[in-house]
PDB file of C-alpha atoms in Angstrom:
ATOM      1  CA  UNK A1493       0.452  -0.214  -0.033  1.00 42.00           C
ATOM      2  CA  UNK A1494       0.769   3.195  -0.626  1.00 44.00           C
ATOM      3  CA  UNK A1495       2.285   5.926   2.103  1.00 47.00           C
ATOM      4  CA  UNK A1496       1.269   8.899   1.609  1.00 45.00           C
ATOM      5  CA  UNK A1497       2.812  12.339   3.591  1.00 46.00           C
ATOM      6  CA  UNK A1498       2.449  12.513   7.196  1.00 49.00           C
ATOM      7  CA  UNK A1499       1.238  16.361   7.389  1.00 52.00           C
ATOM      8  CA  UNK A1500      -1.764  15.072   4.491  1.00 76.00           C
ATOM      9  CA  UNK A1501      -5.046  15.669   6.242  1.00 85.00           C
ATOM     10  CA  UNK A1502      -7.064  12.591   7.995  1.00 89.00           C
ATOM     11  CA  UNK A1503     -11.113  12.427   6.587  1.00 88.00           C
ATOM     12  CA  UNK A1504     -13.957  12.224   9.510  1.00 90.00           C
ATOM     13  CA  UNK A1505     -16.346  10.440   7.972  1.00 88.00           C
ATOM     14  CA  UNK A1506     -18.604  11.657  11.278  1.00 86.00           C
ATOM     15  CA  UNK A1507     -20.657   9.845  13.163  1.00 86.00           C
ATOM     16  CA  UNK A1508     -24.324  10.342  10.470  1.00 84.00           C
ATOM     17  CA  UNK A1509     -25.128  11.352   7.065  1.00 83.00           C
ATOM     18  CA  UNK A1510     -28.107  13.612   5.610  1.00 80.00           C
ATOM     19  CA  UNK A1511     -30.803  11.512   5.928  1.00 85.00           C
ATOM     20  CA  UNK A1512     -33.772  13.130   7.555  1.00 85.00           C
ATOM     21  CA  UNK A1513     -33.310  11.064  10.859  1.00 86.00           C
ATOM     22  CA  UNK A1514     -30.098  11.469  10.954  1.00 86.00           C
ATOM     23  CA  UNK A1515     -30.471  15.093  10.681  1.00 91.00           C
ATOM     24  CA  UNK A1516     -33.254  14.783  14.353  1.00 92.00           C
ATOM     25  CA  UNK A1517     -30.307  12.814  15.807  1.00 90.00           C
ATOM     26  CA  UNK A1518     -28.128  15.568  15.028  1.00 91.00           C
ATOM     27  CA  UNK A1519     -29.681  17.816  16.832  1.00 93.00           C
ATOM     28  CA  UNK A1520     -30.430  15.849  19.978  1.00 92.00           C
ATOM     29  CA  UNK A1521     -27.130  15.553  20.244  1.00 91.00           C
ATOM     30  CA  UNK A1522     -26.548  19.117  19.786  1.00 93.00           C
ATOM     31  CA  UNK A1523     -29.451  19.989  22.696  1.00 94.00           C
ATOM     32  CA  UNK A1524     -27.948  17.236  24.869  1.00 92.00           C
ATOM     33  CA  UNK A1525     -24.183  18.944  24.877  1.00 92.00           C
ATOM     34  CA  UNK A1526     -25.939  22.218  24.097  1.00 94.00           C
ATOM     35  CA  UNK A1527     -27.265  21.059  27.887  1.00 93.00           C
ATOM     36  CA  UNK A1528     -24.266  19.549  29.524  1.00 92.00           C
ATOM     37  CA  UNK A1529     -22.589  22.872  28.528  1.00 93.00           C
ATOM     38  CA  UNK A1530     -24.517  24.984  30.387  1.00 92.00           C
ATOM     39  CA  UNK A1531     -25.328  22.315  33.697  1.00 91.00           C
ATOM     40  CA  UNK A1532     -21.487  21.714  33.888  1.00 93.00           C
ATOM     41  CA  UNK A1533     -20.953  25.428  34.344  1.00 93.00           C
ATOM     42  CA  UNK A1534     -23.671  26.121  35.920  1.00 90.00           C
ATOM     43  CA  UNK A1535     -22.099  23.432  38.571  1.00 91.00           C
ATOM     44  CA  UNK A1536     -18.279  25.408  39.133  1.00 92.00           C
ATOM     45  CA  UNK A1537     -20.343  28.980  39.583  1.00 90.00           C
ATOM     46  CA  UNK A1538     -22.213  27.364  42.630  1.00 89.00           C
ATOM     47  CA  UNK A1539     -19.848  25.596  43.937  1.00 90.00           C
ATOM     48  CA  UNK A1540     -16.886  28.747  43.303  1.00 90.00           C
ATOM     49  CA  UNK A1541     -20.505  31.304  44.813  1.00 87.00           C
ATOM     50  CA  UNK A1542     -21.542  29.392  47.557  1.00 87.00           C
ATOM     51  CA  UNK A1543     -19.266  29.521  50.585  1.00 87.00           C
ATOM     52  CA  UNK A1544     -21.077  26.250  51.854  1.00 87.00           C
ATOM     53  CA  UNK A1545     -19.655  24.347  48.945  1.00 89.00           C
ATOM     54  CA  UNK A1546     -16.161  25.525  49.679  1.00 91.00           C
ATOM     55  CA  UNK A1547     -15.457  21.911  51.093  1.00 91.00           C
ATOM     56  CA  UNK A1548     -12.608  19.657  49.862  1.00 93.00           C
ATOM     57  CA  UNK A1549     -15.881  17.085  48.565  1.00 90.00           C
ATOM     58  CA  UNK A1550     -16.853  19.309  45.664  1.00 91.00           C
ATOM     59  CA  UNK A1551     -13.934  20.844  45.148  1.00 93.00           C
ATOM     60  CA  UNK A1552     -12.889  17.386  43.296  1.00 93.00           C
ATOM     61  CA  UNK A1553     -16.581  17.800  42.238  1.00 91.00           C
ATOM     62  CA  UNK A1554     -15.741  20.957  40.546  1.00 93.00           C
ATOM     63  CA  UNK A1555     -12.777  19.439  38.962  1.00 94.00           C
ATOM     64  CA  UNK A1556     -15.403  16.887  37.370  1.00 93.00           C
ATOM     65  CA  UNK A1557     -17.599  19.285  35.763  1.00 93.00           C
ATOM     66  CA  UNK A1558     -14.275  21.081  34.507  1.00 95.00           C
ATOM     67  CA  UNK A1559     -13.449  18.337  32.660  1.00 95.00           C
ATOM     68  CA  UNK A1560     -16.769  16.896  30.982  1.00 93.00           C
ATOM     69  CA  UNK A1561     -16.837  20.771  29.971  1.00 94.00           C
ATOM     70  CA  UNK A1562     -13.661  20.508  28.425  1.00 94.00           C
ATOM     71  CA  UNK A1563     -14.514  17.025  26.428  1.00 93.00           C
ATOM     72  CA  UNK A1564     -17.436  18.392  25.278  1.00 93.00           C
ATOM     73  CA  UNK A1565     -15.932  21.488  24.303  1.00 93.00           C
ATOM     74  CA  UNK A1566     -13.258  19.068  22.103  1.00 92.00           C
ATOM     75  CA  UNK A1567     -15.022  16.252  20.345  1.00 92.00           C
ATOM     76  CA  UNK A1568     -18.661  18.410  19.320  1.00 92.00           C
ATOM     77  CA  UNK A1569     -18.085  21.494  18.016  1.00 92.00           C
ATOM     78  CA  UNK A1570     -15.608  20.041  15.571  1.00 92.00           C
ATOM     79  CA  UNK A1571     -17.482  17.631  14.430  1.00 91.00           C
ATOM     80  CA  UNK A1572     -20.480  20.112  13.983  1.00 92.00           C
ATOM     81  CA  UNK A1573     -18.647  22.021  11.795  1.00 92.00           C
ATOM     82  CA  UNK A1574     -18.224  18.460   9.991  1.00 91.00           C
ATOM     83  CA  UNK A1575     -21.387  18.152   9.585  1.00 90.00           C
ATOM     84  CA  UNK A1576     -23.325  20.991   8.256  1.00 90.00           C
ATOM     85  CA  UNK A1577     -20.278  21.845   6.281  1.00 89.00           C
ATOM     86  CA  UNK A1578     -19.214  19.008   4.757  1.00 85.00           C
ATOM     87  CA  UNK A1579     -15.672  19.526   5.475  1.00 86.00           C
ATOM     88  CA  UNK A1580     -14.889  16.742   7.164  1.00 87.00           C
ATOM     89  CA  UNK A1581     -10.462  17.252   7.481  1.00 90.00           C
ATOM     90  CA  UNK A1582      -8.628  18.035  10.685  1.00 91.00           C
ATOM     91  CA  UNK A1583      -5.008  17.992  10.505  1.00 90.00           C
ATOM     92  CA  UNK A1584      -2.032  15.335  12.355  1.00 88.00           C
ATOM     93  CA  UNK A1585      -1.812  18.522  14.361  1.00 89.00           C
ATOM     94  CA  UNK A1586      -5.645  18.559  15.136  1.00 91.00           C
ATOM     95  CA  UNK A1587      -6.400  15.106  15.447  1.00 92.00           C
ATOM     96  CA  UNK A1588      -2.951  14.565  17.883  1.00 92.00           C
ATOM     97  CA  UNK A1589      -5.052  17.494  19.699  1.00 94.00           C
ATOM     98  CA  UNK A1590      -7.736  15.690  20.177  1.00 94.00           C
ATOM     99  CA  UNK A1591      -6.408  12.325  21.374  1.00 93.00           C
ATOM    100  CA  UNK A1592      -4.571  14.235  24.120  1.00 95.00           C
ATOM    101  CA  UNK A1593      -7.008  15.780  25.306  1.00 95.00           C
ATOM    102  CA  UNK A1594      -9.704  13.058  25.228  1.00 93.00           C
ATOM    103  CA  UNK A1595      -7.026  10.028  26.703  1.00 92.00           C
ATOM    104  CA  UNK A1596      -6.476  13.747  29.106  1.00 95.00           C
ATOM    105  CA  UNK A1597      -9.701  14.097  30.790  1.00 94.00           C
ATOM    106  CA  UNK A1598     -10.774   9.998  30.359  1.00 91.00           C
ATOM    107  CA  UNK A1599      -7.940   9.311  32.401  1.00 92.00           C
ATOM    108  CA  UNK A1600      -7.586  12.244  34.633  1.00 94.00           C
ATOM    109  CA  UNK A1601     -11.278  11.398  36.218  1.00 93.00           C
ATOM    110  CA  UNK A1602     -10.660   7.902  36.360  1.00 93.00           C
ATOM    111  CA  UNK A1603      -8.271   8.782  38.526  1.00 95.00           C
ATOM    112  CA  UNK A1604     -10.417  11.992  40.368  1.00 95.00           C
ATOM    113  CA  UNK A1605     -13.999   9.324  41.028  1.00 94.00           C
ATOM    114  CA  UNK A1606     -10.224   7.295  42.985  1.00 95.00           C
ATOM    115  CA  UNK A1607      -9.994  10.423  44.885  1.00 95.00           C
ATOM    116  CA  UNK A1608     -13.662  11.320  45.669  1.00 93.00           C
ATOM    117  CA  UNK A1609     -14.309   7.380  47.269  1.00 94.00           C
ATOM    118  CA  UNK A1610     -11.338   7.865  49.237  1.00 95.00           C
ATOM    119  CA  UNK A1611     -13.113  11.295  50.085  1.00 93.00           C
ATOM    120  CA  UNK A1612     -16.582   9.532  50.882  1.00 91.00           C
ATOM    121  CA  UNK A1613     -14.111   7.262  53.026  1.00 93.00           C
ATOM    122  CA  UNK A1614     -13.111   9.345  55.279  1.00 94.00           C
ATOM    123  CA  UNK A1615     -15.938  11.509  55.268  1.00 90.00           C
ATOM    124  CA  UNK A1616     -17.707   7.836  56.280  1.00 90.00           C
ATOM    125  CA  UNK A1617     -15.376   6.126  57.599  1.00 90.00           C
ATOM    126  CA  UNK A1618     -13.519   8.884  60.304  1.00 91.00           C
ATOM    127  CA  UNK A1619     -15.739  12.037  60.551  1.00 89.00           C
ATOM    128  CA  UNK A1620     -13.331  13.274  63.063  1.00 91.00           C
ATOM    129  CA  UNK A1621     -10.227  13.260  61.150  1.00 93.00           C
ATOM    130  CA  UNK A1622     -11.848  14.016  57.729  1.00 93.00           C
ATOM    131  CA  UNK A1623     -10.189  17.815  58.089  1.00 93.00           C
ATOM    132  CA  UNK A1624      -6.440  16.331  58.396  1.00 93.00           C
ATOM    133  CA  UNK A1625      -6.908  13.767  56.011  1.00 93.00           C
ATOM    134  CA  UNK A1626      -8.540  15.467  53.571  1.00 94.00           C
ATOM    135  CA  UNK A1627      -6.742  18.692  54.261  1.00 93.00           C
ATOM    136  CA  UNK A1628      -6.717  20.818  51.201  1.00 94.00           C
ATOM    137  CA  UNK A1629      -3.237  19.727  50.345  1.00 94.00           C
ATOM    138  CA  UNK A1630      -4.637  16.428  50.265  1.00 95.00           C
ATOM    139  CA  UNK A1631      -7.250  17.544  48.179  1.00 95.00           C
ATOM    140  CA  UNK A1632      -4.798  19.347  45.779  1.00 96.00           C
ATOM    141  CA  UNK A1633      -2.390  17.009  45.247  1.00 96.00           C
ATOM    142  CA  UNK A1634      -4.655  14.701  44.435  1.00 96.00           C
ATOM    143  CA  UNK A1635      -6.222  16.106  41.429  1.00 96.00           C
ATOM    144  CA  UNK A1636      -2.888  17.745  40.501  1.00 96.00           C
ATOM    145  CA  UNK A1637      -2.189  13.741  40.246  1.00 96.00           C
ATOM    146  CA  UNK A1638      -4.770  13.227  38.403  1.00 96.00           C
ATOM    147  CA  UNK A1639      -5.015  16.022  35.640  1.00 96.00           C
ATOM    148  CA  UNK A1640      -0.488  14.892  35.438  1.00 96.00           C
ATOM    149  CA  UNK A1641      -1.523  10.530  35.096  1.00 94.00           C
ATOM    150  CA  UNK A1642      -4.299  11.644  32.601  1.00 94.00           C
ATOM    151  CA  UNK A1643      -1.484  14.155  30.480  1.00 95.00           C
ATOM    152  CA  UNK A1644       1.592  11.369  30.522  1.00 93.00           C
ATOM    153  CA  UNK A1645      -0.948   9.121  29.415  1.00 91.00           C
ATOM    154  CA  UNK A1646      -2.435  11.715  26.489  1.00 92.00           C
ATOM    155  CA  UNK A1647       1.185  12.755  25.471  1.00 93.00           C
ATOM    156  CA  UNK A1648       2.347   9.544  25.199  1.00 91.00           C
ATOM    157  CA  UNK A1649       0.000   7.552  23.131  1.00 90.00           C
ATOM    158  CA  UNK A1650      -1.073  10.666  20.913  1.00 91.00           C
ATOM    159  CA  UNK A1651       2.752  10.704  20.121  1.00 90.00           C
ATOM    160  CA  UNK A1652       2.737   7.163  19.635  1.00 88.00           C
ATOM    161  CA  UNK A1653       0.310   6.999  17.262  1.00 89.00           C
ATOM    162  CA  UNK A1654       1.374  10.372  14.679  1.00 87.00           C
ATOM    163  CA  UNK A1655       4.746   8.473  14.365  1.00 87.00           C
ATOM    164  CA  UNK A1656       3.393   6.068  12.496  1.00 85.00           C
ATOM    165  CA  UNK A1657       3.736   6.514   8.434  1.00 82.00           C
ATOM    166  CA  UNK A1658       0.158   5.999   7.408  1.00 81.00           C
ATOM    167  CA  UNK A1659      -1.544   4.624   3.473  1.00 75.00           C
ATOM    168  CA  UNK A1660      -2.508   5.893   1.453  1.00 64.00           C
ATOM    169  CA  UNK A1661      -7.028   5.093   2.585  1.00 70.00           C
ATOM    170  CA  UNK A1662      -6.891   8.188   5.380  1.00 80.00           C
ATOM    171  CA  UNK A1663     -10.549   7.672   6.481  1.00 85.00           C
ATOM    172  CA  UNK A1664     -11.090   8.137  10.203  1.00 87.00           C
ATOM    173  CA  UNK A1665     -14.536   5.896  10.179  1.00 86.00           C
ATOM    174  CA  UNK A1666     -15.214   8.275  13.563  1.00 87.00           C
ATOM    175  CA  UNK A1667     -16.534  11.493  13.936  1.00 89.00           C
ATOM    176  CA  UNK A1668     -13.121  12.360  16.518  1.00 91.00           C
ATOM    177  CA  UNK A1669      -9.315  11.358  16.349  1.00 90.00           C
ATOM    178  CA  UNK A1670      -9.347   7.912  18.816  1.00 86.00           C
ATOM    179  CA  UNK A1671      -6.037   6.368  18.799  1.00 85.00           C
ATOM    180  CA  UNK A1672      -7.565   2.933  17.765  1.00 83.00           C
ATOM    181  CA  UNK A1673      -9.252   4.013  15.325  1.00 83.00           C
ATOM    182  CA  UNK A1674      -5.506   5.442  13.885  1.00 86.00           C
ATOM    183  CA  UNK A1675      -4.025   3.072  14.154  1.00 85.00           C
ATOM    184  CA  UNK A1676      -5.515   0.255  11.478  1.00 82.00           C
ATOM    185  CA  UNK A1677      -4.713   2.884   8.986  1.00 84.00           C
ATOM    186  CA  UNK A1678      -0.477   2.378   9.835  1.00 85.00           C
ATOM    187  CA  UNK A1679       1.372   0.888   7.171  1.00 83.00           C
ATOM    188  CA  UNK A1680       4.266  -0.183   9.325  1.00 80.00           C
ATOM    189  CA  UNK A1681       3.173  -3.644  11.820  1.00 81.00           C
ATOM    190  CA  UNK A1682       1.497  -1.846  14.807  1.00 82.00           C
ATOM    191  CA  UNK A1683       0.931  -5.522  16.753  1.00 83.00           C
ATOM    192  CA  UNK A1684       3.386  -4.288  19.649  1.00 85.00           C
ATOM    193  CA  UNK A1685       2.100  -0.563  20.124  1.00 83.00           C
ATOM    194  CA  UNK A1686      -1.748  -1.844  20.292  1.00 82.00           C
ATOM    195  CA  UNK A1687      -0.738  -4.537  23.817  1.00 84.00           C
ATOM    196  CA  UNK A1688       1.185  -1.208  24.971  1.00 84.00           C
ATOM    197  CA  UNK A1689      -2.220   0.941  24.207  1.00 82.00           C
ATOM    198  CA  UNK A1690      -4.066  -1.578  25.529  1.00 81.00           C
ATOM    199  CA  UNK A1691      -1.976  -1.843  28.685  1.00 85.00           C
ATOM    200  CA  UNK A1692      -1.785   1.558  29.806  1.00 84.00           C
ATOM    201  CA  UNK A1693      -6.039   1.503  29.286  1.00 81.00           C
ATOM    202  CA  UNK A1694      -6.243  -1.802  31.614  1.00 82.00           C
ATOM    203  CA  UNK A1695      -4.463   0.415  33.835  1.00 85.00           C
ATOM    204  CA  UNK A1696      -5.515   3.290  33.954  1.00 87.00           C
ATOM    205  CA  UNK A1697      -8.550   1.954  34.821  1.00 87.00           C
ATOM    206  CA  UNK A1698      -8.476  -0.923  36.807  1.00 89.00           C
ATOM    207  CA  UNK A1699      -5.350   1.183  39.313  1.00 92.00           C
ATOM    208  CA  UNK A1700      -8.786   3.461  39.592  1.00 94.00           C
ATOM    209  CA  UNK A1701     -11.291   0.682  40.334  1.00 92.00           C
ATOM    210  CA  UNK A1702      -9.548  -0.787  42.307  1.00 93.00           C
ATOM    211  CA  UNK A1703      -9.080   2.211  44.463  1.00 93.00           C
ATOM    212  CA  UNK A1704     -13.247   2.434  44.609  1.00 94.00           C
ATOM    213  CA  UNK A1705     -13.549  -1.292  45.467  1.00 93.00           C
ATOM    214  CA  UNK A1706     -11.364  -1.059  48.568  1.00 95.00           C
ATOM    215  CA  UNK A1707     -12.667   2.170  49.465  1.00 93.00           C
ATOM    216  CA  UNK A1708     -16.231   1.341  48.882  1.00 92.00           C
ATOM    217  CA  UNK A1709     -15.397  -2.340  50.550  1.00 92.00           C
ATOM    218  CA  UNK A1710     -14.779  -0.452  53.659  1.00 92.00           C
ATOM    219  CA  UNK A1711     -17.658   1.871  53.405  1.00 91.00           C
ATOM    220  CA  UNK A1712     -19.525  -0.461  53.316  1.00 89.00           C
ATOM    221  CA  UNK A1713     -18.597  -2.591  56.539  1.00 89.00           C
ATOM    222  CA  UNK A1714     -19.229   0.570  58.292  1.00 88.00           C
ATOM    223  CA  UNK A1715     -22.016   1.124  57.444  1.00 87.00           C
ATOM    224  CA  UNK A1716     -23.169  -2.147  58.754  1.00 84.00           C
ATOM    225  CA  UNK A1717     -21.930  -1.970  62.044  1.00 85.00           C
ATOM    226  CA  UNK A1718     -23.912   1.190  62.635  1.00 81.00           C
ATOM    227  CA  UNK A1719     -27.018   1.219  64.541  1.00 78.00           C
ATOM    228  CA  UNK A1720     -28.928   4.672  63.501  1.00 79.00           C
ATOM    229  CA  UNK A1721     -30.690   3.323  60.288  1.00 80.00           C
ATOM    230  CA  UNK A1722     -31.053   7.324  59.591  1.00 79.00           C
ATOM    231  CA  UNK A1723     -26.620   7.147  59.617  1.00 76.00           C
ATOM    232  CA  UNK A1724     -26.915   4.553  57.369  1.00 80.00           C
ATOM    233  CA  UNK A1725     -29.443   6.099  54.776  1.00 81.00           C
ATOM    234  CA  UNK A1726     -27.014   9.253  54.886  1.00 78.00           C
ATOM    235  CA  UNK A1727     -24.126   7.274  54.365  1.00 79.00           C
ATOM    236  CA  UNK A1728     -25.477   5.823  51.191  1.00 79.00           C
ATOM    237  CA  UNK A1729     -27.298   9.097  49.676  1.00 75.00           C
ATOM    238  CA  UNK A1730     -23.533  10.483  50.561  1.00 74.00           C
ATOM    239  CA  UNK A1731     -22.572   7.951  48.548  1.00 82.00           C
ATOM    240  CA  UNK A1732     -25.349   6.774  45.021  1.00 81.00           C
ATOM    241  CA  UNK A1733     -24.412   9.631  43.011  1.00 80.00           C
ATOM    242  CA  UNK A1734     -20.802   9.175  43.365  1.00 84.00           C
ATOM    243  CA  UNK A1735     -21.211   4.694  42.521  1.00 87.00           C
ATOM    244  CA  UNK A1736     -24.294   6.294  39.384  1.00 84.00           C
ATOM    245  CA  UNK A1737     -21.526   8.397  38.098  1.00 86.00           C
ATOM    246  CA  UNK A1738     -19.174   5.738  38.430  1.00 89.00           C
ATOM    247  CA  UNK A1739     -20.921   2.876  37.167  1.00 86.00           C
ATOM    248  CA  UNK A1740     -21.657   5.141  34.016  1.00 84.00           C
ATOM    249  CA  UNK A1741     -18.285   6.477  33.357  1.00 86.00           C
ATOM    250  CA  UNK A1742     -16.220   2.924  34.006  1.00 86.00           C
ATOM    251  CA  UNK A1743     -19.141   0.404  31.799  1.00 83.00           C
ATOM    252  CA  UNK A1744     -18.049   2.063  29.140  1.00 79.00           C
ATOM    253  CA  UNK A1745     -14.573   2.361  28.859  1.00 81.00           C
ATOM    254  CA  UNK A1746     -14.586  -0.927  30.363  1.00 79.00           C
ATOM    255  CA  UNK A1747     -16.779  -1.656  27.465  1.00 77.00           C
ATOM    256  CA  UNK A1748     -14.692   0.268  24.600  1.00 73.00           C
ATOM    257  CA  UNK A1749     -11.231  -0.319  25.903  1.00 71.00           C
ATOM    258  CA  UNK A1750     -10.788  -4.002  27.001  1.00 71.00           C
ATOM    259  CA  UNK A1751     -13.029  -5.734  24.186  1.00 68.00           C
ATOM    260  CA  UNK A1752     -11.072  -7.890  23.097  1.00 65.00           C
ATOM    261  CA  UNK A1753      -9.734  -7.096  19.106  1.00 64.00           C
ATOM    262  CA  UNK A1754     -12.365  -9.662  17.516  1.00 61.00           C
ATOM    263  CA  UNK A1755     -15.865  -8.258  19.200  1.00 61.00           C
ATOM    264  CA  UNK A1756     -14.772  -4.710  18.045  1.00 65.00           C
ATOM    265  CA  UNK A1757     -16.550  -2.799  15.389  1.00 66.00           C
ATOM    266  CA  UNK A1758     -15.757   1.026  13.607  1.00 65.00           C
ATOM    267  CA  UNK A1759     -20.465   1.447  13.895  1.00 68.00           C
ATOM    268  CA  UNK A1760     -20.179  -0.089  17.371  1.00 71.00           C
ATOM    269  CA  UNK A1761     -17.461   1.645  18.727  1.00 74.00           C
ATOM    270  CA  UNK A1762     -18.300   5.508  17.682  1.00 80.00           C
ATOM    271  CA  UNK A1763     -21.889   4.664  19.045  1.00 79.00           C
ATOM    272  CA  UNK A1764     -20.567   3.989  22.006  1.00 79.00           C
ATOM    273  CA  UNK A1765     -17.350   6.615  22.424  1.00 82.00           C
ATOM    274  CA  UNK A1766     -21.016   9.498  21.508  1.00 84.00           C
ATOM    275  CA  UNK A1767     -22.368   7.846  25.056  1.00 83.00           C
ATOM    276  CA  UNK A1768     -19.357   8.086  26.888  1.00 82.00           C
ATOM    277  CA  UNK A1769     -18.128  11.619  25.219  1.00 86.00           C
ATOM    278  CA  UNK A1770     -21.860  13.871  24.052  1.00 87.00           C
ATOM    279  CA  UNK A1771     -24.188  11.849  27.064  1.00 85.00           C
ATOM    280  CA  UNK A1772     -22.090  10.658  30.269  1.00 86.00           C
ATOM    281  CA  UNK A1773     -21.380  14.561  30.434  1.00 88.00           C
ATOM    282  CA  UNK A1774     -24.976  15.553  30.353  1.00 87.00           C
ATOM    283  CA  UNK A1775     -25.969  12.800  33.305  1.00 84.00           C
ATOM    284  CA  UNK A1776     -23.585  13.706  35.638  1.00 83.00           C
ATOM    285  CA  UNK A1777     -24.337  17.287  36.665  1.00 84.00           C
ATOM    286  CA  UNK A1778     -27.678  16.013  36.465  1.00 82.00           C
ATOM    287  CA  UNK A1779     -27.508  12.500  39.042  1.00 81.00           C
ATOM    288  CA  UNK A1780     -25.856  15.241  41.228  1.00 78.00           C
ATOM    289  CA  UNK A1781     -27.946  18.056  41.136  1.00 73.00           C
ATOM    290  CA  UNK A1782     -30.875  15.460  41.617  1.00 67.00           C
ATOM    291  CA  UNK A1783     -29.441  13.818  44.531  1.00 69.00           C
ATOM    292  CA  UNK A1784     -27.011  16.276  47.087  1.00 75.00           C
ATOM    293  CA  UNK A1785     -29.190  18.387  49.369  1.00 77.00           C
ATOM    294  CA  UNK A1786     -26.652  20.440  49.598  1.00 81.00           C
ATOM    295  CA  UNK A1787     -26.377  21.200  45.518  1.00 83.00           C
ATOM    296  CA  UNK A1788     -30.080  21.835  46.096  1.00 80.00           C
ATOM    297  CA  UNK A1789     -29.439  24.032  48.175  1.00 82.00           C
ATOM    298  CA  UNK A1790     -27.247  26.288  46.534  1.00 80.00           C
ATOM    299  CA  UNK A1791     -29.180  26.544  42.969  1.00 80.00           C
ATOM    300  CA  UNK A1792     -32.404  27.673  45.359  1.00 82.00           C
ATOM    301  CA  UNK A1793     -30.109  30.255  46.529  1.00 81.00           C
ATOM    302  CA  UNK A1794     -28.739  31.389  43.441  1.00 79.00           C
ATOM    303  CA  UNK A1795     -32.146  31.335  41.415  1.00 80.00           C
ATOM    304  CA  UNK A1796     -33.490  33.550  44.375  1.00 77.00           C
ATOM    305  CA  UNK A1797     -30.830  35.618  44.666  1.00 77.00           C
ATOM    306  CA  UNK A1798     -31.176  35.806  40.507  1.00 76.00           C
ATOM    307  CA  UNK A1799     -35.674  36.760  40.873  1.00 77.00           C
ATOM    308  CA  UNK A1800     -34.837  38.973  43.633  1.00 75.00           C
ATOM    309  CA  UNK A1801     -32.329  40.942  40.934  1.00 72.00           C
ATOM    310  CA  UNK A1802     -34.810  40.791  38.289  1.00 70.00           C
ATOM    311  CA  UNK A1803     -37.484  42.005  40.054  1.00 67.00           C
ATOM    312  CA  UNK A1804     -35.716  44.907  41.731  1.00 62.00           C
TER     313      UNK A1804
END
């Protein structure tokens, strides 16, 4: 197969065609994406403005909203412009940019969810030692560590993927540049890189998942020893939102990255990717706002203040 210049653009085939049904789905995706942007931006604003939310737990949650906000901004605008204009080209630099940010945000979020589970463990199992075990210094260290580990993974995979020589067929059957999809276009033998990439993905998923499982096993053991039904209810209420988000994130990620290669298809990969890059970010602020009384209280306070200002 003929090699082509590394500076040549890739072609993103996209998620939709131009049938009536796909136009409807495209508009639906835009509505969901816009709702996600508004929801996560509002969550960030509430945590910033309400003093009651100035605690490590909510600082971690603000980083989750920031990551979801950046993920939507990295993927959806390019997809929408390509679909509306018909210009589906993306430069190697643009492709590397998408791979880097996608993996940075995805990897960072997995470790951030592990940090949030530790926060819940300390709050429930060691409430009197919470200011020490979950100090602002510890919280900041976990957040910086999450961003750093995600960025290292993203940088390594983006650089290694774009280092391959690609063949004359440079159409990417996806709506954004994702490393596994791009590697399929390489002319060279990519088996070693794919194996290393698979190991990296497994580690980036299994290490945080193991930490989350350990945290919740300890939480469950502590809850079962509680004699007060009110204390049990409060503990489950504290964890339920986080467990829902963990299930959504890791379920989609495991389905995408830990399936055997023989079970993968471009069509399935695209729709699963659409779920965790577009639909999951809109669910996170909804889950936390519906199930968290303090967030709901901050939202009501903000709405009351806005109403009072509009009446003045």
